[in-house]
XYZ file of C-alpha atoms in Angstrom:
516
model
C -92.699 3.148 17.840
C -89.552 1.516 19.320
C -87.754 2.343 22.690
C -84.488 0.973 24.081
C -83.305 1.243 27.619
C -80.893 -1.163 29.828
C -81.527 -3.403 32.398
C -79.726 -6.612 33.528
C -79.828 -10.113 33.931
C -77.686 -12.289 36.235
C -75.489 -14.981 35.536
C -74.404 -16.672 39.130
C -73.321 -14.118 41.367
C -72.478 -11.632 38.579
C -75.087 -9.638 36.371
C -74.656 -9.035 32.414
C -76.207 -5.537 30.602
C -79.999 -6.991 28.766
C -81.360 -4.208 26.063
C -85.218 -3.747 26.563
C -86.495 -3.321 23.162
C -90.222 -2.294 23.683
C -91.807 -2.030 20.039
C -95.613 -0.761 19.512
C -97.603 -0.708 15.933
C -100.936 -1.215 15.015
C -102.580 -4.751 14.288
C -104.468 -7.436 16.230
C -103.399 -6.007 20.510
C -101.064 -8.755 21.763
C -98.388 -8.455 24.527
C -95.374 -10.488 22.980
C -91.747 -10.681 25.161
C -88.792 -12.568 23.284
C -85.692 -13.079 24.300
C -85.261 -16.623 26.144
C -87.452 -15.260 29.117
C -88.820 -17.493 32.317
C -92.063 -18.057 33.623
C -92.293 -14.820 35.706
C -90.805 -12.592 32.714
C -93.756 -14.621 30.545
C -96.495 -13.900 33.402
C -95.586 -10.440 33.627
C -97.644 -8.851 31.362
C -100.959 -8.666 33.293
C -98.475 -7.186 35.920
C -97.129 -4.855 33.780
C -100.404 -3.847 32.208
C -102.537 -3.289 35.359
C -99.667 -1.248 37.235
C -99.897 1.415 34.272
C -103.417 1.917 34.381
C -103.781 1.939 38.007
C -101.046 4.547 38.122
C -103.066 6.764 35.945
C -101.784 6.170 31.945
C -104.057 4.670 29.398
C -103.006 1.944 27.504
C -104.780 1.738 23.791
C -105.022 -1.660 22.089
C -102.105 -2.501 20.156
C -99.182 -4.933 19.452
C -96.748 -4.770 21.839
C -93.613 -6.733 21.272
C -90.696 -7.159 24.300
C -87.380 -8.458 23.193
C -84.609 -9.161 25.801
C -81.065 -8.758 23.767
C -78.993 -10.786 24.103
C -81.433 -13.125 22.843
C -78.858 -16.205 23.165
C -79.407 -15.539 27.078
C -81.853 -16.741 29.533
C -83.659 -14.254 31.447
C -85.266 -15.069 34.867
C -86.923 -13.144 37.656
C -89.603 -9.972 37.698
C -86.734 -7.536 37.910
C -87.447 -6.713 34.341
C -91.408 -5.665 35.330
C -90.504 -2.248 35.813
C -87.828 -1.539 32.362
C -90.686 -3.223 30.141
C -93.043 -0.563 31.470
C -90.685 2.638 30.990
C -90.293 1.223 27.706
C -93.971 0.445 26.998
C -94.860 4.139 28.221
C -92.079 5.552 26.020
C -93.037 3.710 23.243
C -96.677 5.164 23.777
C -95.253 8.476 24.353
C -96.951 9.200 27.390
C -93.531 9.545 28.632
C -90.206 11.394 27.295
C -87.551 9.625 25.723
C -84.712 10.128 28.497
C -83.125 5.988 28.614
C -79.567 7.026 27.793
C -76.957 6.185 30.213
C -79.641 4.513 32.705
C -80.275 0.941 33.841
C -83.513 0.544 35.495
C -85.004 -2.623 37.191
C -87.884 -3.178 39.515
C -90.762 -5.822 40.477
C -93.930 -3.951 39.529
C -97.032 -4.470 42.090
C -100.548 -4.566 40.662
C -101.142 -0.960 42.230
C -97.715 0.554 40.706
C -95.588 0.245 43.782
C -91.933 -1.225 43.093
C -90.944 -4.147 45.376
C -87.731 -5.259 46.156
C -85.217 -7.441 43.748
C -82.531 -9.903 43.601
C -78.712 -9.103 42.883
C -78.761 -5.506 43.054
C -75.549 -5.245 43.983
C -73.841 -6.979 41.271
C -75.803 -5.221 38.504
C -74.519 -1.932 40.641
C -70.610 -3.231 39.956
C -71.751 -4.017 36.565
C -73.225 -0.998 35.510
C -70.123 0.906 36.962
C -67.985 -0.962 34.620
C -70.713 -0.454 31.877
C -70.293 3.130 32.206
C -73.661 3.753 32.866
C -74.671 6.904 34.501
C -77.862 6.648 36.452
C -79.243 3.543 38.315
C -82.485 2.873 39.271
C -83.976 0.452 41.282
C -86.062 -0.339 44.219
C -86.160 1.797 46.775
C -85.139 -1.110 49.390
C -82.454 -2.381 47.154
C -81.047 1.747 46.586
C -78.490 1.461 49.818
C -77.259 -2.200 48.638
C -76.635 -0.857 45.235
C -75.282 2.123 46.239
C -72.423 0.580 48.219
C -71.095 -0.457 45.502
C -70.893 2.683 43.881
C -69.159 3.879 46.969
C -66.575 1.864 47.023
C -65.751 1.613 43.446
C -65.870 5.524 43.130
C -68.164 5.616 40.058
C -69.649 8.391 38.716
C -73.014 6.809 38.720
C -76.136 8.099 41.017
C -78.367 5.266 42.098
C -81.558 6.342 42.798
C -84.478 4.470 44.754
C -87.950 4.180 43.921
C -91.091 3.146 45.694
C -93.548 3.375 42.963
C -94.334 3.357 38.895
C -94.890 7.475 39.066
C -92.077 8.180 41.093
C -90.156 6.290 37.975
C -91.723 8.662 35.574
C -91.109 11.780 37.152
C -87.442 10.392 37.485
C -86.866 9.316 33.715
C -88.809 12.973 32.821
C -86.212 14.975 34.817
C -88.649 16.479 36.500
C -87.559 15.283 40.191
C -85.544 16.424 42.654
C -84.813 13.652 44.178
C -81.210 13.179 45.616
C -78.970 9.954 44.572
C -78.839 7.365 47.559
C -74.921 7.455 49.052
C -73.613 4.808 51.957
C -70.494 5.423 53.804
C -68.802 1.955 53.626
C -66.043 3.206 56.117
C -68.611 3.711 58.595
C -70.086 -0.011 57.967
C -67.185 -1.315 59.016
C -66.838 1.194 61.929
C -69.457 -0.699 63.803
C -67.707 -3.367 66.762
C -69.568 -6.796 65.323
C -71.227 -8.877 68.157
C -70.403 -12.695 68.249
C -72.981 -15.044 70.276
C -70.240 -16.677 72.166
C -66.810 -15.619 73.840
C -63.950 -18.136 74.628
C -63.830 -16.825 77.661
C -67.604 -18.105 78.484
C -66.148 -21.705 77.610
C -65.498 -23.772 80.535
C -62.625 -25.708 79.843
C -61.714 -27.564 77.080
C -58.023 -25.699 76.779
C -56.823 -27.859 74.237
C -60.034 -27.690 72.042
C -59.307 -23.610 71.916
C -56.071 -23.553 70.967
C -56.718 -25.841 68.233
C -59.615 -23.733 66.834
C -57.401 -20.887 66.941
C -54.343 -23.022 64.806
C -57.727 -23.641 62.169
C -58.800 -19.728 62.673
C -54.806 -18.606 61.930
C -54.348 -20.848 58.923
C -57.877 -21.503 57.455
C -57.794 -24.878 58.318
C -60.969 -27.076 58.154
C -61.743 -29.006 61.502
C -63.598 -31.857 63.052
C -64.226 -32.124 66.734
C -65.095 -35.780 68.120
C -66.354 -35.703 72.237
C -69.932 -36.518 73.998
C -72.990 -34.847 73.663
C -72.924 -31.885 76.256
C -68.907 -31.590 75.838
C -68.858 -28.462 74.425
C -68.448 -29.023 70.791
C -71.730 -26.496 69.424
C -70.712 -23.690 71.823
C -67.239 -23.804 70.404
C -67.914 -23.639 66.653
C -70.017 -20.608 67.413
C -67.631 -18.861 69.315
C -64.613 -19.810 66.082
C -66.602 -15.894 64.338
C -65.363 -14.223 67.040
C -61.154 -15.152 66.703
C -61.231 -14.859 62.757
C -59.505 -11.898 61.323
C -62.434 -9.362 60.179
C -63.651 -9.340 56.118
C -61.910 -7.165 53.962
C -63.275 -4.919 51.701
C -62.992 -7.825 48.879
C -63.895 -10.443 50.749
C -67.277 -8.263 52.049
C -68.417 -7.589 48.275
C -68.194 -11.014 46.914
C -69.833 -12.615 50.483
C -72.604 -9.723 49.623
C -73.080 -10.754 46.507
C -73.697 -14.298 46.874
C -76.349 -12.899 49.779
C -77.896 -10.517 47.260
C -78.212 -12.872 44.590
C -79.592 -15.547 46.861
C -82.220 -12.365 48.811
C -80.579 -13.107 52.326
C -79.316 -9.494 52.705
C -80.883 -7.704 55.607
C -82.745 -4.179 54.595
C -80.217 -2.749 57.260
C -77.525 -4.220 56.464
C -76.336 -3.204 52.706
C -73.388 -4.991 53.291
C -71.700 -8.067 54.958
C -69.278 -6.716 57.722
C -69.060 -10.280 59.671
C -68.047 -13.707 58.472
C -71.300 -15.740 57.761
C -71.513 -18.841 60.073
C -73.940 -21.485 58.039
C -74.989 -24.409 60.149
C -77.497 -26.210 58.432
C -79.356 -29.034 59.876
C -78.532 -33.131 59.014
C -81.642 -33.355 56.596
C -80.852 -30.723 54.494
C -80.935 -31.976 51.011
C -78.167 -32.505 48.792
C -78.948 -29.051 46.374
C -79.748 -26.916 49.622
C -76.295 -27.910 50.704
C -74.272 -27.540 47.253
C -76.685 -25.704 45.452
C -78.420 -26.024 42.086
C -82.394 -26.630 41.553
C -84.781 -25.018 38.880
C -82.832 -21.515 39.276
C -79.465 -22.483 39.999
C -79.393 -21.012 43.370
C -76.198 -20.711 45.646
C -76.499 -23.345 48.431
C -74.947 -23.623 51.953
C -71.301 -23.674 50.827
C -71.354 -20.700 49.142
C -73.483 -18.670 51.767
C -70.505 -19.642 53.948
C -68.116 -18.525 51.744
C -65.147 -16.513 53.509
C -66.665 -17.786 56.755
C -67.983 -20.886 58.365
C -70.112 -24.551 57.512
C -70.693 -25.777 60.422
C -71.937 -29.311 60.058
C -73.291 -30.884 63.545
C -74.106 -33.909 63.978
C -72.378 -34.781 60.605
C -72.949 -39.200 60.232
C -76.816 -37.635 60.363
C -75.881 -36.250 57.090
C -76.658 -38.371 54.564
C -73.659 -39.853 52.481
C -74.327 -38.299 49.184
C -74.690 -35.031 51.345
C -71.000 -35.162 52.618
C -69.750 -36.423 49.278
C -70.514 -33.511 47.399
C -68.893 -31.581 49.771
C -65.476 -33.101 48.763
C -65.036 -30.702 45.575
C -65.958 -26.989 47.036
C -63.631 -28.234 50.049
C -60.580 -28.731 47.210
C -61.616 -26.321 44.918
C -63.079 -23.450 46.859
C -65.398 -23.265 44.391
C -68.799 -25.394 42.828
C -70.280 -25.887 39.436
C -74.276 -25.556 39.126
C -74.932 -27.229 35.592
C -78.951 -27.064 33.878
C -79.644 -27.149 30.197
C -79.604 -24.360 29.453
C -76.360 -22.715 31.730
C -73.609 -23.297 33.466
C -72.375 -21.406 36.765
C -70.019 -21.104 39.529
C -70.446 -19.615 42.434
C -67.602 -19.260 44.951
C -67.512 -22.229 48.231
C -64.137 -20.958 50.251
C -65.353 -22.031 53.551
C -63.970 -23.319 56.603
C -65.828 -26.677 57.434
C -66.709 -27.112 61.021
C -67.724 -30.322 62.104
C -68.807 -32.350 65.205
C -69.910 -35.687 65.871
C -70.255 -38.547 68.895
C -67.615 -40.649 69.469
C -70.965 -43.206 69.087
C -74.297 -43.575 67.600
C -75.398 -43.792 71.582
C -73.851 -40.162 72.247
C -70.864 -40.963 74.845
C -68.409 -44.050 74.071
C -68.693 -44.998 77.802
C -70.890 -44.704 80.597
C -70.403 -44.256 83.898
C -69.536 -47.882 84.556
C -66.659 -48.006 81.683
C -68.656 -49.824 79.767
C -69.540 -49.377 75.955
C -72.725 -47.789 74.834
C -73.193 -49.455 71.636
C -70.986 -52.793 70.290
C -67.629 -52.383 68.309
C -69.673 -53.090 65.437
C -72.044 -50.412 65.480
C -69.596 -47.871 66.578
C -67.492 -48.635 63.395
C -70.353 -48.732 60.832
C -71.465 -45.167 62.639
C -67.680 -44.021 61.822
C -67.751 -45.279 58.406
C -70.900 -43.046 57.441
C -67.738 -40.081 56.772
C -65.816 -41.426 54.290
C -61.801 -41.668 54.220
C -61.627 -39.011 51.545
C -63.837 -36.477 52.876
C -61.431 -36.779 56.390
C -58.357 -36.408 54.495
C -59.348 -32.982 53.430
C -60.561 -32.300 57.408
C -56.841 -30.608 58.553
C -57.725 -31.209 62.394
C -58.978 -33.745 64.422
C -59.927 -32.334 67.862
C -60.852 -34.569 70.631
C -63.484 -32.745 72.925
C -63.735 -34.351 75.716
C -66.144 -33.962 78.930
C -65.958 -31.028 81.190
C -65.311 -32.037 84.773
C -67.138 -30.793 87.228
C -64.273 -29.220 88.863
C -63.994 -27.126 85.613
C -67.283 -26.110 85.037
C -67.110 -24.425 88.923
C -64.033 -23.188 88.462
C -63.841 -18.811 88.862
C -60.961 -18.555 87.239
C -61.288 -16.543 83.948
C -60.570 -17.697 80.700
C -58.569 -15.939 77.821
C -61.024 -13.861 75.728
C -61.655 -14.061 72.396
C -60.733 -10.589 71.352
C -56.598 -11.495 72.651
C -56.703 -14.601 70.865
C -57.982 -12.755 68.018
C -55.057 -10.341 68.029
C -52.225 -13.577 67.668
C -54.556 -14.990 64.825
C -54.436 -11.341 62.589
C -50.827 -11.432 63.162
C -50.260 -15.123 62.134
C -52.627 -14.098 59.234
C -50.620 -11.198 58.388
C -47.165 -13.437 58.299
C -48.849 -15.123 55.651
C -50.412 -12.970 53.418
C -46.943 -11.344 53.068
C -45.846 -14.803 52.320
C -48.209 -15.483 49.239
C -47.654 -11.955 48.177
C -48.340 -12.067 44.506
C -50.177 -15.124 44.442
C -53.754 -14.734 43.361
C -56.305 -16.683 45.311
C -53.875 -17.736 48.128
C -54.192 -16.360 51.162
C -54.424 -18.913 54.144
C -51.657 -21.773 54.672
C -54.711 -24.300 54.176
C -54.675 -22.796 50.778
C -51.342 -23.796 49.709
C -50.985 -26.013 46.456
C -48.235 -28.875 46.215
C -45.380 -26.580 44.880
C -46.133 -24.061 47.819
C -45.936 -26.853 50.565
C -42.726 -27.955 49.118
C -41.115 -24.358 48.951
C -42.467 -23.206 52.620
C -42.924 -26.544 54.572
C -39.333 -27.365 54.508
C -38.060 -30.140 57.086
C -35.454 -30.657 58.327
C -33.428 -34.495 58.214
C -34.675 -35.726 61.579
C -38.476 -34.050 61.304
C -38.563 -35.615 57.514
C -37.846 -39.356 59.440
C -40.102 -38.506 62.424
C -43.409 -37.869 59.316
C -42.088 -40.919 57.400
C -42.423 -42.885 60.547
C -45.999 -41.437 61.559
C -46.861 -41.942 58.031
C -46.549 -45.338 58.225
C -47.561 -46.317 61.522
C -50.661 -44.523 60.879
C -51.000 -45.395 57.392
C -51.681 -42.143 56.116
C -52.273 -40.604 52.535
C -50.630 -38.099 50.393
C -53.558 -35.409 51.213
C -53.099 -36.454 54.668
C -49.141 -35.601 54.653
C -49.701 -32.371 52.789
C -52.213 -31.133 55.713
C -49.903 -32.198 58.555
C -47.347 -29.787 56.669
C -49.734 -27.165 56.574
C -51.073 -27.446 59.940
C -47.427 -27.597 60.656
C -46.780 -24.532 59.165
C -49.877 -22.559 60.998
C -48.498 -23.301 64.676
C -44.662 -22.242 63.153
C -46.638 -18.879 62.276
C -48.181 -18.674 65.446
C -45.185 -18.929 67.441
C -43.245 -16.354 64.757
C -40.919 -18.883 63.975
C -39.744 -18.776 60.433
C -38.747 -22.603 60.318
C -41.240 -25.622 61.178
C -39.748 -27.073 64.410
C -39.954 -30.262 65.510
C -42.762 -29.451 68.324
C -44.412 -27.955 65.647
C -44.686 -31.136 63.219
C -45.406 -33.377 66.442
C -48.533 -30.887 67.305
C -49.722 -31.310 63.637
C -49.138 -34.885 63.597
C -51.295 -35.427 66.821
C -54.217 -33.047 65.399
C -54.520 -36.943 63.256
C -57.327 -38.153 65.591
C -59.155 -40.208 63.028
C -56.495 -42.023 61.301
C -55.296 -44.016 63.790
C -56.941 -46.474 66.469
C -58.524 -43.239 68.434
C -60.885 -45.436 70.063
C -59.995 -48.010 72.199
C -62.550 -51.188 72.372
């Protein structure tokens, strides 16, 4: 006897609707499952098998035969356990045929009980759009799923499940169990808690307000100053000045966690702006991404917030060079055999290094810690292209003593905050219209050239810049947008002068910073 019922299958950080064909006759007992499926969909039969006996149904010897439509489609994961058993039970008729309108998916344990899955909530927007009526998954993945019924205002119930029976009596219509709801409003309702305050920084005044030029316009930074200077504390305490996550922004930064099973039990939803800061030996695919399953790396599970890269000549060179497309194209392309995908990389790169392999340039004495030599071939490790699309060069430089002492009190994040939201706000009614752009850091060629207008004498003062500092094209076109960022700031609807001379000056690296 043959059974249908949906279930889902995801393709990078969105899910597709799979048919569950589960077909039973009489002949030699086999456990067959088509359909392009993986290693764990392959394995799953013993799974599958044992769960249903141990949760009280007999299972007579027969031919059992799976198929996973689209067939064209690779299937991966043990999400499908729990589908493939509703359908072998229906099938069987030990259970009522009641699969319309419902998408079920579950890990099955060898007792019956239904562990938790990847990517619910993108098969919950999926099934929304599908139409489908009734959702059921695991019972730790039912809040996850549900927000996105919530926010979408679908008519589907999502329901939760914590074991193979509790399926049953679901699929039977004999429970009275109550869909799973989240109040989304209320999510966001909840004051987030940053590690660090700029008012617990000593010091480093000019350092702050450039972080909050990058926070305002999206800009990607690099900080250059001794070890102990302050550069660590103050890329953790950049969360706490960004404007907070939309409601667009939250779902797809949830998604990427869901698919990737980094989402907190009790947190269904991403309210903050991630902050990824992984370590100098992190491989090449843990950064970008990729491997057997085409998972999302680093730059995408800082997408819509932060990469902060310390340390960064540690990283290895092939390391930062892959970074160079997500940083222009907000976006990166996982390629296997057998697929294709893209996952979304808009981040704002963070990054900090020594002046000099030795830590400080100088030590007490004046003198150099390492020879001109060794200090350039540690520079060279970040190559010229990878700084051009850096927008800021800060220089972070000690604290003196008289600083870190100091009782006076230091502007708090939350003000600073408030000038960044309305800088941010200046903007977004400025690309008004303009899908995907909505940061000055953003801006393509045609938009620098329609709102980075100079004037005759700021036009002369780049040309000379660019030529005494021997800058590139990509380099021009940041100064322009930095440039535009402090304008915003200030609420000034032209780029001023003081403004281009600020951007110019956030140039560290291209000229002869260090002096030998």
């Amino acid at each position: 006897m043959l059974s249908t019922l949906n279930a889902a299958a995801l393709i990078g950080i969105d899910a597709m609707q799979v048919a569950v064909e589960t077909n039973v006759t009489g002949g030699i007992p086999s456990f067959t499952v088509v359909g392009l499926p993986d290693n764990a969909i392959r394995e799953s039969r013993e799974r599958i098998l044992t769960a249903i006996r141990n949760s009280g149904f007999d299972i007579p010897p027969k031919k059992i035969t799976v198929n996973l439509a689209p067939a064209d489609i690779k299937k991966e994961g043990t999400a499908f356990d729990l589908p493939i058993a509703i359908g072998l039970l229906g099938s069987l008729n030990l259970i009522r045929h009641r699969f319309e309108n419902t998408l079920i998916l579950g890990e099955l344990a060898l007792d019956g009980s239904v562990r938790r899955i990847n990517g619910a909530l993108p098969v919950a927007i999926m099934a929304g759009k599908e139409k489908i009526k009734r959702l059921i998954v695991p019972q730790a993945n039912a809040a996850e799923a549900a927000v996105a019924v919530s926010a979408s205002n679908a008519t589907i119930k999502v329901y939760g499940v914590e074991t193979l029976n509790e399926t049953v009596e679901l699929v039977n219509g004999r429970s009275e169990q109550a869909p799973v709801t989240v109040n989304v409003a209320e999510l966001f309702e909840r004051e987030p808690e940053y590690p660090v305050d700029f008012a617990d920084i000593k010091g480093q005044g000019a350092a702050k307000k450039a972080l909050e030029i990058a926070a305002a316009g999206g800009h990607n930074v690099i900080m250059i100053g001794p070890p102990g200077s302050g550069k660590t504390m103050l890329a953790k305490g950049l969360p706490g000045i960004l404007p907070p996550l939309s409601f667009e922004e939250s779902l797809e930064t949830t998604k990427i966690y869901s698919v990737a099973n980094l989402l907190e039990l009790q947190r269904p939803l991403m309210v903050t702006r991630p902050f990824r800061s992984p370590h100098h030996t992190t491989s090449n695919i843990a950064l970008i991404g990729g491997g057997s399953n085409a998972k999302p790396g680093e730059v995408s599970l800082a997408h819509n917030g932060i990469l902060f890269l310390d340390e960064l000549p540690e990283f290895t060179r092939n390391a930062l060079e892959v970074l160079r497309q997500p940083l222009e194209d907000r976006e990166v392309t996982v390629s296997r055999i057998s697929i294709t995908t893209r996952y979304p990389a808009g981040f704002m790169l963070i990054a900090a290094m020594n002046p000099s392999p030795a830590g400080a340039l100088k030590d007490r004495d004046g003198n150099l810690t390492a020879t001109p030599p060794q200090i350039q071939r540690y520079l060279s490790k970040i190559s010229g292209p990878l700084l051009d699309r850096i927008d800021i060069h800060i220089d972070v430089p000690k604290v003196e003593n008289t600083e870190l002492f100091s009782t006076s009190t230091a502007e708090n994040s939350q003000t600073i905050r408030k000038r960044v939201i309305e800088a941010r706000k200046i903007q977004l009614e400025r690309f008004n219209g303009t899908p995907k752009i909505y940061t000055n850091a953003q801006m393509n060629a045609k938009m620098i050239k329609l709102f980075c207008r100079l004037d005759t004498e700021s036009s002369q003062k780049l040309m000379d810049a660019m030529n005494r500092l021997n800058l590139s094209a990509r380099a021009h076109d940041r100064i322009l947008k930095v440039s535009r960022t402090i304008a915003d700031l200030e609420g000034s609807e032209k780029i001023a002068m003081k403004h281009l001379i600020q951007g110019i000056q956030y140039r560290n690296l291209d000229r002869d910073f260090w002096s030998f």
